[in-house]
Short mmCIF file of C-alpha atoms in Angstrom, two decimals:
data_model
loop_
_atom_site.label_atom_id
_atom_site.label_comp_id
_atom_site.label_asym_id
_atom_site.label_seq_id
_atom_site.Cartn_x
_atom_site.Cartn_y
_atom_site.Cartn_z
CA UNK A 254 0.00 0.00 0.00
CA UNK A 255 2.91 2.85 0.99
CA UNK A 256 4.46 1.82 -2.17
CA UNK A 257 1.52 2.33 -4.28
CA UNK A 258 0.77 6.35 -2.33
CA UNK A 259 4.48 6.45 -3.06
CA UNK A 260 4.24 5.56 -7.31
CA UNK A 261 0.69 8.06 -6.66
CA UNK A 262 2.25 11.24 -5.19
CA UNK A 263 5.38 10.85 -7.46
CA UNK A 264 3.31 10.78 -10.54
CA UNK A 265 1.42 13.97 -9.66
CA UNK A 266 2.79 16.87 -7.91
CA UNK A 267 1.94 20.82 -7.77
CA UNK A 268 3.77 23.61 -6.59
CA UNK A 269 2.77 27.23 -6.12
CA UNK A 270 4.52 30.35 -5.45
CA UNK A 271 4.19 34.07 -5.68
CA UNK A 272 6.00 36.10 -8.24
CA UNK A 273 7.36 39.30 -6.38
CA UNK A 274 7.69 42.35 -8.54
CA UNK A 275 11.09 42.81 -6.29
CA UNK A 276 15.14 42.43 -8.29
CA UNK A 277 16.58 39.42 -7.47
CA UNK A 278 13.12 37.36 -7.31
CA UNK A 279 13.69 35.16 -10.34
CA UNK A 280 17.15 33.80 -9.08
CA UNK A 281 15.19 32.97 -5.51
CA UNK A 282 12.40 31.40 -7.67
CA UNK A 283 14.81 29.11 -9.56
CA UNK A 284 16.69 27.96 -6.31
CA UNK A 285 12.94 27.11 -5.09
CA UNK A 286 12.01 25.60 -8.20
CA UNK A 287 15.39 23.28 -8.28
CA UNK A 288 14.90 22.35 -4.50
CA UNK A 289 11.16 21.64 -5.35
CA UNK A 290 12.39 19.72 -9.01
CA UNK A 291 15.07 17.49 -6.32
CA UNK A 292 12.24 16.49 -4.10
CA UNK A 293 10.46 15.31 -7.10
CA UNK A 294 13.33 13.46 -8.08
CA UNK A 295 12.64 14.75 -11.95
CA UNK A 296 15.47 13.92 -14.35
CA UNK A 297 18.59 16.22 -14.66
CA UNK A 298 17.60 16.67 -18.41
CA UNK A 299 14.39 17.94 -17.55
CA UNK A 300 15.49 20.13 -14.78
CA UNK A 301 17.86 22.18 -16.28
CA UNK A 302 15.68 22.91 -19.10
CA UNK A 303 13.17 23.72 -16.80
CA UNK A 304 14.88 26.10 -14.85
CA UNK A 305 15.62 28.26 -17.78
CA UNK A 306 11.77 28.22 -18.60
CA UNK A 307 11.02 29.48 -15.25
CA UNK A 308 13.95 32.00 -14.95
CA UNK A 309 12.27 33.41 -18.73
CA UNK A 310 8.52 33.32 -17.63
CA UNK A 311 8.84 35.07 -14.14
CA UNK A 312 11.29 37.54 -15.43
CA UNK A 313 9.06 38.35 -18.37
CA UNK A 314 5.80 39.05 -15.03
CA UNK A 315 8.45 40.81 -13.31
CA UNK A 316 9.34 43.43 -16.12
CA UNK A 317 6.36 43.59 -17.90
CA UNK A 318 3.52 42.90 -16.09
CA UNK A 319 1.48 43.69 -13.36
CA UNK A 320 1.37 42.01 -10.15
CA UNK A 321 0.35 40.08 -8.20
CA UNK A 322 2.02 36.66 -10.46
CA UNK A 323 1.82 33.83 -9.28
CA UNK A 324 3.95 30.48 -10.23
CA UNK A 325 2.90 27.14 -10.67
CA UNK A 326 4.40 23.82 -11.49
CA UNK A 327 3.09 20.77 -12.26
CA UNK A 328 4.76 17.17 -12.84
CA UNK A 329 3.31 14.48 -13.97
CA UNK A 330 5.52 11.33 -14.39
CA UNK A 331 7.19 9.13 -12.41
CA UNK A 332 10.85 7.25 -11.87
CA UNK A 333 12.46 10.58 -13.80
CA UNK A 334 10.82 10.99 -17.18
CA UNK A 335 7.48 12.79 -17.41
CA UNK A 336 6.43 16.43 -18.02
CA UNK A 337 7.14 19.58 -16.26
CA UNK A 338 4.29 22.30 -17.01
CA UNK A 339 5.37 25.75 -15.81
CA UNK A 340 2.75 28.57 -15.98
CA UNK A 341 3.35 32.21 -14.78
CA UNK A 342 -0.11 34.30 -13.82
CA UNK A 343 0.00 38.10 -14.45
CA UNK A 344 -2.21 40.78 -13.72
CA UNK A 345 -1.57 41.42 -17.63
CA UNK A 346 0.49 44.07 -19.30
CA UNK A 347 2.13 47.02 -16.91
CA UNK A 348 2.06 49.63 -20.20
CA UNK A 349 0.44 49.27 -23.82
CA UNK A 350 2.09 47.52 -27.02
CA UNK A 351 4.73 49.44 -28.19
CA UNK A 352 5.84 51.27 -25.19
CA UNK A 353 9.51 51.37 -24.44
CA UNK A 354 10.58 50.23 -21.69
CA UNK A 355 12.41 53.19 -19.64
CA UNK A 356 15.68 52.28 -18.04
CA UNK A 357 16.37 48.72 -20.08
CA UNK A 358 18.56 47.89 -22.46
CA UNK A 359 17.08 46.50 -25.78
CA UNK A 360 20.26 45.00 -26.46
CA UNK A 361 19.73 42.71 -22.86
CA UNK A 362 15.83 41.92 -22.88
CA UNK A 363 13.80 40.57 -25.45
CA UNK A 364 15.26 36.84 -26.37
CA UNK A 365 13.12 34.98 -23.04
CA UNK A 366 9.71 34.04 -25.57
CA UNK A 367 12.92 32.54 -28.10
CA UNK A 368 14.27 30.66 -25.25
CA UNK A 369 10.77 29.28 -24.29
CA UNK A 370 10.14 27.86 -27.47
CA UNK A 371 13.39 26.49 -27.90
CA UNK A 372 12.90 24.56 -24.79
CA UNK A 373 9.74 23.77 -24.15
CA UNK A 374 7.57 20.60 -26.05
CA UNK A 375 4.59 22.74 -25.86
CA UNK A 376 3.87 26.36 -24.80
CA UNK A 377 1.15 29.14 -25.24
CA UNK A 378 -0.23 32.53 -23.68
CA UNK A 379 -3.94 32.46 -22.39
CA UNK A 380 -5.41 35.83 -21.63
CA UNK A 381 -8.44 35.63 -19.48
CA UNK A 382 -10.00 37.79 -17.23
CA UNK A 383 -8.19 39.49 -14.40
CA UNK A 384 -4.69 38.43 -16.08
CA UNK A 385 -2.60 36.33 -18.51
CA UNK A 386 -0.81 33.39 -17.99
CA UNK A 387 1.92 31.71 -20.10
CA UNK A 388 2.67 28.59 -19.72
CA UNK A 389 5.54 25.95 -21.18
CA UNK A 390 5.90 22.02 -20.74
CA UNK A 391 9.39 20.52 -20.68
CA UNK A 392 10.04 16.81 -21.42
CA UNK A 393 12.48 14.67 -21.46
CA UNK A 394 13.57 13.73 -25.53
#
């Protein structure tokens, strides 16, 4: 019986955490998320891929969104290999299309949606009300 709650709670596990608009939150994030990816014993491959996806998503709430965000992770697998879905929640955009943003560099911002898709085996925006949320899944190949 404990090994079959074991296999069970393995297979399907959620995490949540707030998104602080604050510097320095995605790199306490990621930490989380690899400490949370560990407990879940999730594959190295996966991981690392994974924490690139989240460093990219909450960065992108941080800068141009409004809070609160919120993240969430979900695994679904077992012994390693499964899928990671990572969605960041928004309070949507902080100023309209088009609007530079004061302060950043171009040259440094821009590149996180590239990375996503690079990464991820699926991934997608849904606006809805009250906020947006993009979210990515990572696999193992």
């Amino acid at each position: 019986m404990a090994a079959q709650l074991n296999t069970l709670l393995r297979a399907a596990c959620e995490h949540v955490c707030p998104v602080p608009p604050v510097a320095g939150a995605a790199s306490a994030i990621r930490r989380r998320v690899a400490a949370v990816l560990a407990d879940w014993e999730v594959c190295p491959a996966i991981v690392e891929d994974s924490l690139l996806v989240v460093s990219e998503l909450a960065t992108n709430a941080i800068i141009h969104a409004r809070p609160p965000a919120e993240l969430r992770l979900s695994w679904a697998g077992g012994d390693g290999d499964g899928v990671l879905r990572v969605e960041v929640t928004d309070s949507g955009p902080a100023r309209p299309p088009g609007q530079p943003l004061d302060g950043i560099d171009p040259d440094e911002h821009g590149r996180g949606e590239a990375i996503v898709h690079a990464l991820a085996t699926r991934h997608g925006i849904r606006v809805h009300p009250g906020g947006v949320t993009r979210w990515a899944e990572v696999a193992a190949v």
